[in-house]
Short mmCIF file of C-alpha atoms in Angstrom, two decimals:
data_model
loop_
_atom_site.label_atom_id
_atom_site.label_comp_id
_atom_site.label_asym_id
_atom_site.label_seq_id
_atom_site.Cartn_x
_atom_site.Cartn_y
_atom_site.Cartn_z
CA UNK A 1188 -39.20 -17.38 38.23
CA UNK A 1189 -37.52 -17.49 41.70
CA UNK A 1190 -37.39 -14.80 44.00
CA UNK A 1191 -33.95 -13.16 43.82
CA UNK A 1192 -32.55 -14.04 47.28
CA UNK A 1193 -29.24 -13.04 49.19
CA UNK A 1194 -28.91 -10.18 46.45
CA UNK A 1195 -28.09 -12.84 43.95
CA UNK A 1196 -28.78 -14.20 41.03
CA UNK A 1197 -31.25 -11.89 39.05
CA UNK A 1198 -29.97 -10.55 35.97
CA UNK A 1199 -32.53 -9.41 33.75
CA UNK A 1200 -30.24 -9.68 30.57
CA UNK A 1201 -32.78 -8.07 28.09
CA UNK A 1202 -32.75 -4.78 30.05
CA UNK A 1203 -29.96 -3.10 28.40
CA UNK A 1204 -32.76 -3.40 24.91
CA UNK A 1205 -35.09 -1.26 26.32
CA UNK A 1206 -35.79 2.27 24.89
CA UNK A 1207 -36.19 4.97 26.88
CA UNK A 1208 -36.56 8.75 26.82
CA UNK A 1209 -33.58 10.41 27.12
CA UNK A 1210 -35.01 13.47 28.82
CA UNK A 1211 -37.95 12.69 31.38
CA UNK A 1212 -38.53 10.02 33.40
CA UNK A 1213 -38.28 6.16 32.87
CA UNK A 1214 -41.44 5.61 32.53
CA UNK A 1215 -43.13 8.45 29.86
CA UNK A 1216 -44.16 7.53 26.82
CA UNK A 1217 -41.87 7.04 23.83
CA UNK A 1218 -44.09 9.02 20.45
CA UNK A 1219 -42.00 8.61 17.13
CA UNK A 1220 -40.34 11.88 17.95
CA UNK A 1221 -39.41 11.23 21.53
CA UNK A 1222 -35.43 11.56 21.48
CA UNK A 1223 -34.78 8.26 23.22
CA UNK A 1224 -31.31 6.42 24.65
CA UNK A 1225 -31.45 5.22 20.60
CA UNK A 1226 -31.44 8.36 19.02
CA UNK A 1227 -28.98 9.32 21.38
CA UNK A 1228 -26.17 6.90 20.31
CA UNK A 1229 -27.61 6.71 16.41
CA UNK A 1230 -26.41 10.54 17.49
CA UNK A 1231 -23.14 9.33 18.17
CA UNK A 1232 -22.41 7.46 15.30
CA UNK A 1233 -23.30 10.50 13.08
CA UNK A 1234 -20.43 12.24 15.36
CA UNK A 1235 -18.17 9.62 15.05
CA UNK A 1236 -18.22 9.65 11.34
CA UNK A 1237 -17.96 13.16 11.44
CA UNK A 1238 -15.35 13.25 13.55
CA UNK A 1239 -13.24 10.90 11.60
CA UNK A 1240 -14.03 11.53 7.87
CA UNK A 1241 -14.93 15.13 8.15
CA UNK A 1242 -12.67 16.56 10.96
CA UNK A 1243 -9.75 13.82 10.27
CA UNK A 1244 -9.84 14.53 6.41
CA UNK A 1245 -9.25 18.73 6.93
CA UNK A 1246 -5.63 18.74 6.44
CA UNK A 1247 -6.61 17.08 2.92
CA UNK A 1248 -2.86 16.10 2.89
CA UNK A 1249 -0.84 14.70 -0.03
CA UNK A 1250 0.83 12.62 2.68
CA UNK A 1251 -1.99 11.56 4.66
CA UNK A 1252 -2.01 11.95 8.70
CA UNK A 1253 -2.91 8.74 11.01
CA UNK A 1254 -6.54 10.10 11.12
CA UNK A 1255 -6.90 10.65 7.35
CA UNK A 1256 -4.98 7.25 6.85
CA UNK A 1257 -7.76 5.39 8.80
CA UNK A 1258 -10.57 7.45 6.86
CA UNK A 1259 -8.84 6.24 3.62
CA UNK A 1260 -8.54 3.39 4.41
CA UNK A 1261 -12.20 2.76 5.69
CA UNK A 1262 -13.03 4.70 2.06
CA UNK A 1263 -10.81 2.62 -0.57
CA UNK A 1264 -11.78 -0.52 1.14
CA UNK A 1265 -15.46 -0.27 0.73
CA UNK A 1266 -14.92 1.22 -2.71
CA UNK A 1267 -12.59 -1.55 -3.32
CA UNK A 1268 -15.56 -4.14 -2.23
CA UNK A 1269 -18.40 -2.42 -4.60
CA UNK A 1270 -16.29 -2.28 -7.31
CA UNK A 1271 -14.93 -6.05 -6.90
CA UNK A 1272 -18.06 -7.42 -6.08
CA UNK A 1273 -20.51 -5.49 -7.81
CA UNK A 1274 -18.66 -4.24 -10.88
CA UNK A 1275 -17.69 -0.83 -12.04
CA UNK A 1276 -21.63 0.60 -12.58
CA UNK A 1277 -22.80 -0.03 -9.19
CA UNK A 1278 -19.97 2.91 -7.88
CA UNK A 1279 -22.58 5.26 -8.03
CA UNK A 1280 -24.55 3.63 -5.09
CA UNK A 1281 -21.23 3.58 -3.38
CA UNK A 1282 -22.29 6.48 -1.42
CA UNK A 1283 -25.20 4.63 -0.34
CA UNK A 1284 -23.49 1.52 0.73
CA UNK A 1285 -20.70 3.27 2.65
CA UNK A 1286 -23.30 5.20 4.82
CA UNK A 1287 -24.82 1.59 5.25
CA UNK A 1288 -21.57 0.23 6.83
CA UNK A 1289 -20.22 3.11 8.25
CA UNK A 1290 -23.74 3.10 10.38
CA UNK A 1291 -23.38 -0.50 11.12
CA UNK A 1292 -19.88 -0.29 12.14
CA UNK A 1293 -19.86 2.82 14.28
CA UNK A 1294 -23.28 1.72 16.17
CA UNK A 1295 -21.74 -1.93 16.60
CA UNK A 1296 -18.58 -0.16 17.92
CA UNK A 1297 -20.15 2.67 20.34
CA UNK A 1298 -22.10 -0.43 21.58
CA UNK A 1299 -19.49 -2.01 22.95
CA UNK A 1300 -18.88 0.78 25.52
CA UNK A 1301 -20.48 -0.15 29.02
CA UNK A 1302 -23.67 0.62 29.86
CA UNK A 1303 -24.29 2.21 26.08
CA UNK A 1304 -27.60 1.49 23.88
CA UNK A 1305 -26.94 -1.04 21.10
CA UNK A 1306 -29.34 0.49 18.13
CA UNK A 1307 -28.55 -2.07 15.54
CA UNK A 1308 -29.18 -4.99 18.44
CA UNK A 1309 -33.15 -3.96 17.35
CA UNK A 1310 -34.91 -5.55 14.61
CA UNK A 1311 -36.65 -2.64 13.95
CA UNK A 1312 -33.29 -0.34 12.82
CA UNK A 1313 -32.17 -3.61 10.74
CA UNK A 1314 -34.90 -4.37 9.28
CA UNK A 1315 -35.64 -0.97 7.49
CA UNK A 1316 -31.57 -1.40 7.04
CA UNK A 1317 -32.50 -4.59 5.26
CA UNK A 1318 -35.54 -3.99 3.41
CA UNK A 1319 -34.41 -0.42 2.67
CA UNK A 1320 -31.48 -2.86 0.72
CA UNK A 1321 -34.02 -5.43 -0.75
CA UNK A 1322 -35.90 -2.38 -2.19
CA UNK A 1323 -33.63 -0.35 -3.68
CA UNK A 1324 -31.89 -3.53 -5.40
CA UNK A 1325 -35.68 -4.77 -6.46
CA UNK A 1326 -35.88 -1.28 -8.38
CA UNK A 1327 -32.96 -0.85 -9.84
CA UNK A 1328 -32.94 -4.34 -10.99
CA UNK A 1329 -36.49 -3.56 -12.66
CA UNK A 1330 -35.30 -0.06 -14.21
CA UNK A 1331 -31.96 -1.53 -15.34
CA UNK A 1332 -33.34 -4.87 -16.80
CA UNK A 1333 -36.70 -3.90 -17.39
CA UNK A 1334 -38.99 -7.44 -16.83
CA UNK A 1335 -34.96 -9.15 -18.21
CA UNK A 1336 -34.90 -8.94 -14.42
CA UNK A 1337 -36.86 -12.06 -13.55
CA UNK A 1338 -34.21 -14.13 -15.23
CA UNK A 1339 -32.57 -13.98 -12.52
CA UNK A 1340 -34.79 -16.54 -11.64
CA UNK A 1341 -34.62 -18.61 -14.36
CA UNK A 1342 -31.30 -20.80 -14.18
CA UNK A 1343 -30.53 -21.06 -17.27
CA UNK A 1344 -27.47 -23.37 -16.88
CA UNK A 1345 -29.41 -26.24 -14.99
CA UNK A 1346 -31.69 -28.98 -17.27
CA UNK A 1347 -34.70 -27.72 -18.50
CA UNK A 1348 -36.82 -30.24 -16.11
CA UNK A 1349 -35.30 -28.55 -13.03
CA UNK A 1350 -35.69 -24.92 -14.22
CA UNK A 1351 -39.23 -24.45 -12.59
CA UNK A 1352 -38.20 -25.88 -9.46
CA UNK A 1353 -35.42 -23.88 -9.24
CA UNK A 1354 -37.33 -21.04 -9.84
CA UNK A 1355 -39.76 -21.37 -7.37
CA UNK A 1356 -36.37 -21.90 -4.89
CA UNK A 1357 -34.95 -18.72 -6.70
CA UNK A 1358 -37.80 -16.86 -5.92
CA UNK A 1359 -38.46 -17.79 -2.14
CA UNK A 1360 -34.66 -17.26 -1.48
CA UNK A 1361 -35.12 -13.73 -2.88
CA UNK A 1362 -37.69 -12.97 -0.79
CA UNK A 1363 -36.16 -14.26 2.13
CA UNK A 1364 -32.72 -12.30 1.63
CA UNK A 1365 -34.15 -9.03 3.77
CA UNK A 1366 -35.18 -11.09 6.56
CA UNK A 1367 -31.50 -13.03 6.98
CA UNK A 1368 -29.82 -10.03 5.86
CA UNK A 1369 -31.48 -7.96 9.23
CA UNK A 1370 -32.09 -10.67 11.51
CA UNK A 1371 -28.17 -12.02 10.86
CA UNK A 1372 -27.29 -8.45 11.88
CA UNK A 1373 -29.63 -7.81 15.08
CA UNK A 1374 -29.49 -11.67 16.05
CA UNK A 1375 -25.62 -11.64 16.53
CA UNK A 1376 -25.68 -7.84 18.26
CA UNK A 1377 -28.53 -9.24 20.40
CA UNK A 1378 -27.18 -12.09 21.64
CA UNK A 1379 -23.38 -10.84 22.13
CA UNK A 1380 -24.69 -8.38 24.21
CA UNK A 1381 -26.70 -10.78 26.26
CA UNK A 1382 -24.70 -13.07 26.97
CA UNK A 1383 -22.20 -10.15 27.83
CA UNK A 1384 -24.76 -9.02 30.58
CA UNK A 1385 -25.57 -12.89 31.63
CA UNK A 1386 -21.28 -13.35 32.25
CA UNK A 1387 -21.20 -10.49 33.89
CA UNK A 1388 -24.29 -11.12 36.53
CA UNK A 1389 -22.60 -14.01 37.44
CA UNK A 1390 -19.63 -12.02 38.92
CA UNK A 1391 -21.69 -11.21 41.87
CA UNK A 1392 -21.40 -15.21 42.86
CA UNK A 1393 -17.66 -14.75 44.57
CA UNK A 1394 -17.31 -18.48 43.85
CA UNK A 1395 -17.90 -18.03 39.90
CA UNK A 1396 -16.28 -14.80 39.79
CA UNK A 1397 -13.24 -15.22 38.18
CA UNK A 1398 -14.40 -17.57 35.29
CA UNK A 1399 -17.30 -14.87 35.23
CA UNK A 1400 -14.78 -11.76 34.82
CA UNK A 1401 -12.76 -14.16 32.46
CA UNK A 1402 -15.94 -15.32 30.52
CA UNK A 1403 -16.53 -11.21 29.94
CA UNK A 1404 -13.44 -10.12 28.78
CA UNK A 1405 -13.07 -12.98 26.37
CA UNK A 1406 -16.49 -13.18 24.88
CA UNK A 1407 -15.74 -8.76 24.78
CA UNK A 1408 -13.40 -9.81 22.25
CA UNK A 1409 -15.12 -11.68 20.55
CA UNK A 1410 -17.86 -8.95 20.03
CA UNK A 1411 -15.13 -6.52 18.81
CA UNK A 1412 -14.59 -9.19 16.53
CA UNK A 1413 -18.62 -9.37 15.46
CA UNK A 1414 -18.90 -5.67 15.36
CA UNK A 1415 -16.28 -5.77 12.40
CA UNK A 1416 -17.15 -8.63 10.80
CA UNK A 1417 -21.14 -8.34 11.20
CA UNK A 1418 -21.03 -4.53 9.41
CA UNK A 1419 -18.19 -6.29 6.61
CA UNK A 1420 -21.26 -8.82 5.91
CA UNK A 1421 -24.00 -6.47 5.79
CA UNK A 1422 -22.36 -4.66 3.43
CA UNK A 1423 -20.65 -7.04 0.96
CA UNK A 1424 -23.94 -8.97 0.84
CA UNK A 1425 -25.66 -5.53 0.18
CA UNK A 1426 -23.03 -5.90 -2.57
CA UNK A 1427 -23.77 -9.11 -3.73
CA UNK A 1428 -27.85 -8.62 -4.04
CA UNK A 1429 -26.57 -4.88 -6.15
CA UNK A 1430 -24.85 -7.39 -8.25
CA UNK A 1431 -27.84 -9.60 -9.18
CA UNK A 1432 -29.66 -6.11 -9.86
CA UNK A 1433 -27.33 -4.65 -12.30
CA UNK A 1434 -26.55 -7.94 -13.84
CA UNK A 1435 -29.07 -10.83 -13.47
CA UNK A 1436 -28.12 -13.34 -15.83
CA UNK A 1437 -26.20 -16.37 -14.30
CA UNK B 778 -42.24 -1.69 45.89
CA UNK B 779 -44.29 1.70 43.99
CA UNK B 780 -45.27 0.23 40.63
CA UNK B 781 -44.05 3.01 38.06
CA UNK B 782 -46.49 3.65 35.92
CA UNK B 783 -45.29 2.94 32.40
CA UNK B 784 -46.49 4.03 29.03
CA UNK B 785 -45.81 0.93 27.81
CA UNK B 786 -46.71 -3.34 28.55
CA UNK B 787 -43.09 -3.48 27.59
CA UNK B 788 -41.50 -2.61 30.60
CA UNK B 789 -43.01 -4.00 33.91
CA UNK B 790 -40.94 -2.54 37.28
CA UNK B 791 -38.45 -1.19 35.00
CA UNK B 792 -37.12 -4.30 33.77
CA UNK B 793 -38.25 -5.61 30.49
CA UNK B 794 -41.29 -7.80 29.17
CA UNK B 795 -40.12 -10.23 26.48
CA UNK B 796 -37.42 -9.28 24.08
CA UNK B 797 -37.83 -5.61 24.13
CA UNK B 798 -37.01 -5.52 20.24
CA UNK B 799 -40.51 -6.99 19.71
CA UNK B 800 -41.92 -4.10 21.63
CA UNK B 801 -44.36 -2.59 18.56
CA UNK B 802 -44.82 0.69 20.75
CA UNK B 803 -40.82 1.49 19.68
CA UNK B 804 -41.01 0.24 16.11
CA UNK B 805 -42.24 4.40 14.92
CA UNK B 806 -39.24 6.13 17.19
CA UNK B 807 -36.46 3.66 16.56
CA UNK B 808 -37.56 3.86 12.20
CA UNK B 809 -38.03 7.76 12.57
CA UNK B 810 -34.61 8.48 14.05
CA UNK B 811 -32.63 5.72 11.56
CA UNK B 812 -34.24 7.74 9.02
CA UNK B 813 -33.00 10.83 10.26
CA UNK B 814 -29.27 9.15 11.11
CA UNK B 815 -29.21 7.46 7.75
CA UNK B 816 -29.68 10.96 5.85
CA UNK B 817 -27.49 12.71 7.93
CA UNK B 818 -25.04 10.16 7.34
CA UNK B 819 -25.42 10.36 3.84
CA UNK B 820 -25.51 13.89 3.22
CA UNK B 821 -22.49 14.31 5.03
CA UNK B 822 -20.19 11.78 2.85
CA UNK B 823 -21.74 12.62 -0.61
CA UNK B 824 -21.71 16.16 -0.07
CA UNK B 825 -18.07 16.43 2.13
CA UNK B 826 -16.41 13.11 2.56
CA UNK B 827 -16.30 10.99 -0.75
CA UNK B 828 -15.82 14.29 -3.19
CA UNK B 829 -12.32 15.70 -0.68
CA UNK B 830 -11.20 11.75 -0.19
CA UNK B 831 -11.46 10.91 -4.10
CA UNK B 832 -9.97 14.96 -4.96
CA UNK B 833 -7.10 14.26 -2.20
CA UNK B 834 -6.68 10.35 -3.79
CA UNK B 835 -6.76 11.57 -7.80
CA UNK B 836 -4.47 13.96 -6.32
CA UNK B 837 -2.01 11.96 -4.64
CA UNK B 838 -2.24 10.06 -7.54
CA UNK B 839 -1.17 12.51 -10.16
CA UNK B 840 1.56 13.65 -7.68
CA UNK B 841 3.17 10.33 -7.83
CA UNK B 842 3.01 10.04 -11.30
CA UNK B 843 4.08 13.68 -11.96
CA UNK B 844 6.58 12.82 -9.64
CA UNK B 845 8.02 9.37 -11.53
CA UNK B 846 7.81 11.28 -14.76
CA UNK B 847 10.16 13.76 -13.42
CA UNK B 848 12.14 10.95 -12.00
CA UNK B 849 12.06 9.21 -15.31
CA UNK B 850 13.64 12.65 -17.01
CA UNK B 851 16.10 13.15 -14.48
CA UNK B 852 17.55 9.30 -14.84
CA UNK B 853 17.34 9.87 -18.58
CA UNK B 854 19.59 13.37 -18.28
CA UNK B 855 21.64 10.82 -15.94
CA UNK B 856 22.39 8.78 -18.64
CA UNK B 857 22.68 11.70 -20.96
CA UNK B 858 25.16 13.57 -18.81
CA UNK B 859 27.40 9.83 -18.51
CA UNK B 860 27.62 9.67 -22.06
CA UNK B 861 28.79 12.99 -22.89
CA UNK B 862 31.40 12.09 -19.71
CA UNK B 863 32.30 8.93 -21.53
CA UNK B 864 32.94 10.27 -24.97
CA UNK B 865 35.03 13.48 -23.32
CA UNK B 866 37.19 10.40 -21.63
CA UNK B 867 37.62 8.62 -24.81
CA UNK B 868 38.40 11.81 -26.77
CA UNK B 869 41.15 12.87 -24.12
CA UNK B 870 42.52 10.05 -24.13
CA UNK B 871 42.42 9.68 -27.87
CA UNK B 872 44.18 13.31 -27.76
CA UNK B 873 46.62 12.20 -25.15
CA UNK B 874 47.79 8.99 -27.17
CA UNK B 875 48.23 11.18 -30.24
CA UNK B 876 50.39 13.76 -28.34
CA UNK B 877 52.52 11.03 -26.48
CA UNK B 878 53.13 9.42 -30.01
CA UNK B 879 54.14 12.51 -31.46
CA UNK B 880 56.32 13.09 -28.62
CA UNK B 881 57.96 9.71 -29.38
CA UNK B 882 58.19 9.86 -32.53
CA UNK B 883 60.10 13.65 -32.24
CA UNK B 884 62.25 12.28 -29.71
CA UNK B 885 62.92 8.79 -31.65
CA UNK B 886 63.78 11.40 -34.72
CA UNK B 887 66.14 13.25 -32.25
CA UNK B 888 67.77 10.69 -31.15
CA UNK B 889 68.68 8.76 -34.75
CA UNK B 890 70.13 12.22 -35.46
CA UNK B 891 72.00 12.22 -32.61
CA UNK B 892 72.81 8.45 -32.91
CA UNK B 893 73.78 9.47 -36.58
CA UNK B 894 75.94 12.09 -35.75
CA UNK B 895 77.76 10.54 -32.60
CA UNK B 896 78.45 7.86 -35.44
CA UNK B 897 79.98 9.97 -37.57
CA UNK B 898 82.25 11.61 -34.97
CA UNK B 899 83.16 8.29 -33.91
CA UNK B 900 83.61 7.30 -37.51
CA UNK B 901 85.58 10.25 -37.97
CA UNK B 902 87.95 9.62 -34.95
CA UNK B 903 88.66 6.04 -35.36
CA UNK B 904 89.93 7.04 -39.13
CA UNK B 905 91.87 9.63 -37.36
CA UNK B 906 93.33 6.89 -34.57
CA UNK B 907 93.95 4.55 -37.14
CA UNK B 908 95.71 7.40 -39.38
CA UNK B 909 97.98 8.05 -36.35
CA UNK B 910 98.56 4.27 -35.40
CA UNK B 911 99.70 4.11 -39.38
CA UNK B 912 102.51 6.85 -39.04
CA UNK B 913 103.39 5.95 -35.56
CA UNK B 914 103.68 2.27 -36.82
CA UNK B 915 105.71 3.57 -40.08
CA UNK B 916 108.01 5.83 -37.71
CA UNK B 917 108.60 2.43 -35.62
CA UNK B 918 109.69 0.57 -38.49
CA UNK B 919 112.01 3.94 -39.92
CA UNK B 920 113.32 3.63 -36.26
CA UNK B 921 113.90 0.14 -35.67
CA UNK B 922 115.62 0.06 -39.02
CA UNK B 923 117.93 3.06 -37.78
CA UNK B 924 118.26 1.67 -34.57
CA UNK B 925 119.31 -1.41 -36.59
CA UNK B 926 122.21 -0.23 -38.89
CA UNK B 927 123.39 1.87 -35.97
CA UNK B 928 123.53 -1.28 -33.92
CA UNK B 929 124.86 -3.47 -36.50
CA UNK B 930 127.75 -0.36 -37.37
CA UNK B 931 128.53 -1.16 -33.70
CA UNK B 932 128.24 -4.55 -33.79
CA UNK B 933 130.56 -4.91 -36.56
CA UNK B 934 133.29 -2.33 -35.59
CA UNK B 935 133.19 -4.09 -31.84
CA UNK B 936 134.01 -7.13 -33.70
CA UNK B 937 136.92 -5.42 -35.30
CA UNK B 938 135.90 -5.20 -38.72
CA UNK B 939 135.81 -1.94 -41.09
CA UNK B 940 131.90 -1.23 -41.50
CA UNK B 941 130.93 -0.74 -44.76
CA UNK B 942 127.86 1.73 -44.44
CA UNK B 943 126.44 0.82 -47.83
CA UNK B 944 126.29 -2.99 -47.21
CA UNK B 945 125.13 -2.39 -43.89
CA UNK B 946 122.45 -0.44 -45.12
CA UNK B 947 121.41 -3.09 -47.88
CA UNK B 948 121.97 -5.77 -44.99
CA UNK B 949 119.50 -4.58 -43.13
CA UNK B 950 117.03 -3.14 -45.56
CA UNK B 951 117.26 -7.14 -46.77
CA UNK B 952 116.54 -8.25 -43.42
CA UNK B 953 113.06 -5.79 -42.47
CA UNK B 954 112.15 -6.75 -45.81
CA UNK B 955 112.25 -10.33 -44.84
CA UNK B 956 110.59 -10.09 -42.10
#
């Protein structure tokens, strides 16, 4: 590593990751309870959704206001997705899945706001996200389906020579679903956010500048973009895996 | 530089070691307060959120339909309220027909009687005229055939002769008859 010279080039991209105590100094110790930068904007989220389903949704208006519009909105179009996607039974884990992506979404978002804490950018947070998903599907496949669940396994449609092949594929792709599903989440957060920091480092070279500040805004955009999109995915493949549960048969 | 001493290998001079979401001595803090945010989350949309958003939707919804039921009545007391308009139109002007046709026929029966009777009168004068015309023409000939003995009297005495006033009389009576 060479010695940052002339004030230069030294960005240390991964900083903005690191958890800290809120309270205290940089350096104490972070114990499961210590409330840290991440509980801090996890916080925020919870405020955020407050603030818009909660607060917006007082008026409970016939004819809705812009708030209550939006929190509609963000309400008939994840119902909308369960029911489409998953069918009419899995509506009662629409609760569930709605706190998923309204977590996802309003993290991704309050991330995006400089110098904030990016909570879903750590495996850790989507990995219980994802396993939390792979478990509760794996269950309620079980409890619907009883041991009718491992068809899902079975391809019924495909030759009978291929079937235990495909099985054996059927079964590793299963497995691997929680790992995609939370590393596909933290992976894009991650690196958006890196890169973010590495654009913007270079904006202390005056010759780069401009392409740097350029460079930031656009690939900004682009992680607005992510944000969205990366919290749609989580959730309609949350969907998708709820499907399988409730109805396993190909 | 002071080295700060840090709880952690993660963090070396306050920048970090490795990616910092591989950092196990996080893993218990970041789970622990998902946990927490993830209920939270929860408890406020079953228990708030999702019951007032699906009461205020169901509602809306029942409005709107309440509301194109009513509609529904009102267009059908529309229509209702055209057709009694219609039929009053057609009835008046069933009622007006029937009064103007009485009105012609009374005056068409008024004025053949008054046609009728102007006949007569004329009728009655032209007999009349042609009564008169009859007498004055009889007078005319009783005159003329005056006028003519008188004039043939004359005649004859200006010739000189003795006038006979019974052949004169014959003479001309011969001569009107002849005519």
């Amino acid at each position: 590593m060479a010695e940052p010279s002339e004030g230069g080039l030294s960005f240390h991209p991964m900083d903005q990751f690191i958890i800290k105590p809120l309270f205290g100094d940089a350096g104490d110790p972070v114990y499961w309870h210590t409330i840290t930068n991440s509980t801090f904007w996890m916080a925020l989220a919870v405020l955020s959704v407050v603030a818009l389903f909660v607060l917006g949704t007082k008026g409970r208006g016939i004819v809705p206001g812009r708030t209550q519009s939006v929190a509609e909105l963000a309400y008939g179009f994840v119902h909308k997705m369960v029911e489409d996607v998953a069918g009419k039974d899995a509506l009662k884990f629409f609760p569930y899945i709605f706190t998923l992506f309204l977590f996802i979404l309003f993290a991704n978002f309050l991330a995006l706001i400089p110098t904030s804490f990016s909570p879903t950018s750590h495996i850790a947070v989507t990995a219980i996200l994802g396993f939390g998903v792979f478990f509760t599907v794996t269950i309620v496949g079980f409890v619907k389906n009883g041991p009718g669940f491992l068809s899902l396994f079975w391809v019924s449609s495909a030759p009978m020579a291929l079937r235990p092949i495909l099985a054996v594929i059927e079964v590793i792709s299963y497995f691997v679903r929680p790992v995609s599903h939370s590393i596909r989440l933290a992976g894009n957060i991650m690196a958006g956010h890196a890169v973010l920091k590495v654009f913007a480092g270079f904006a202390a070279v005056t010759a780069v500048a401009p392409l740097s500040i350029l460079g930031v805004v656009a690939i900004y955009g682009l992680e607005v973009l992510v944000s969205a999109i990366q919290a749609y995915v989580f959730t309609i493949l949350t969907c998708v895996y709820l499907k399988d549960a409730l109805h396993p048969h190909h | 530089m002071a080295d700060p001493v840090s709880a952690t290998a993660c963090v070396l001079d306050g920048n970090a070691v490795g990616m910092p979401q591989l950092c196990g001595d996080w893993f218990a803090n970041q789970i622990f307060w998902l946990l927490v945010t993830l209920v939270a989350i929860y408890f406020v949309l079953s228990r708030i959120v999702l019951p007032r958003i699906s009461a205020v939707l169901a509602e809306r919804s029942g409005t709107i339909s309440n509301d194109l039921a009513a509609a529904e009545d009102l267009k059908r007391q529309a229509v209702e309220a055209e057709e009694t308009y219609q039929k009053a139109l057609a009835d008046a002007r069933a009622e007006a027909q029937r009064i103007s046709g009485e009105a012609r026929a009374a005056i068409n029966a008024d004025l053949e009687a008054a046609i009728a009777k102007a006949d007569e009168q004329i009728a009655a004068k032209s007999a009349e005229s042609e009564k008169q015309i009859a007498e004055i023409r009889a007078g005319a000939v009783a005159s003329v055939t005056e006028v003519a003995k008188d004039v043939a009297v004359d005649i004859v005495q200006a010739m000189g002769g003795k006038a006979d006033q019974t052949a004169v009389d014959a003479a001309v009576a011969a001569r009107v008859k002849g005519n």
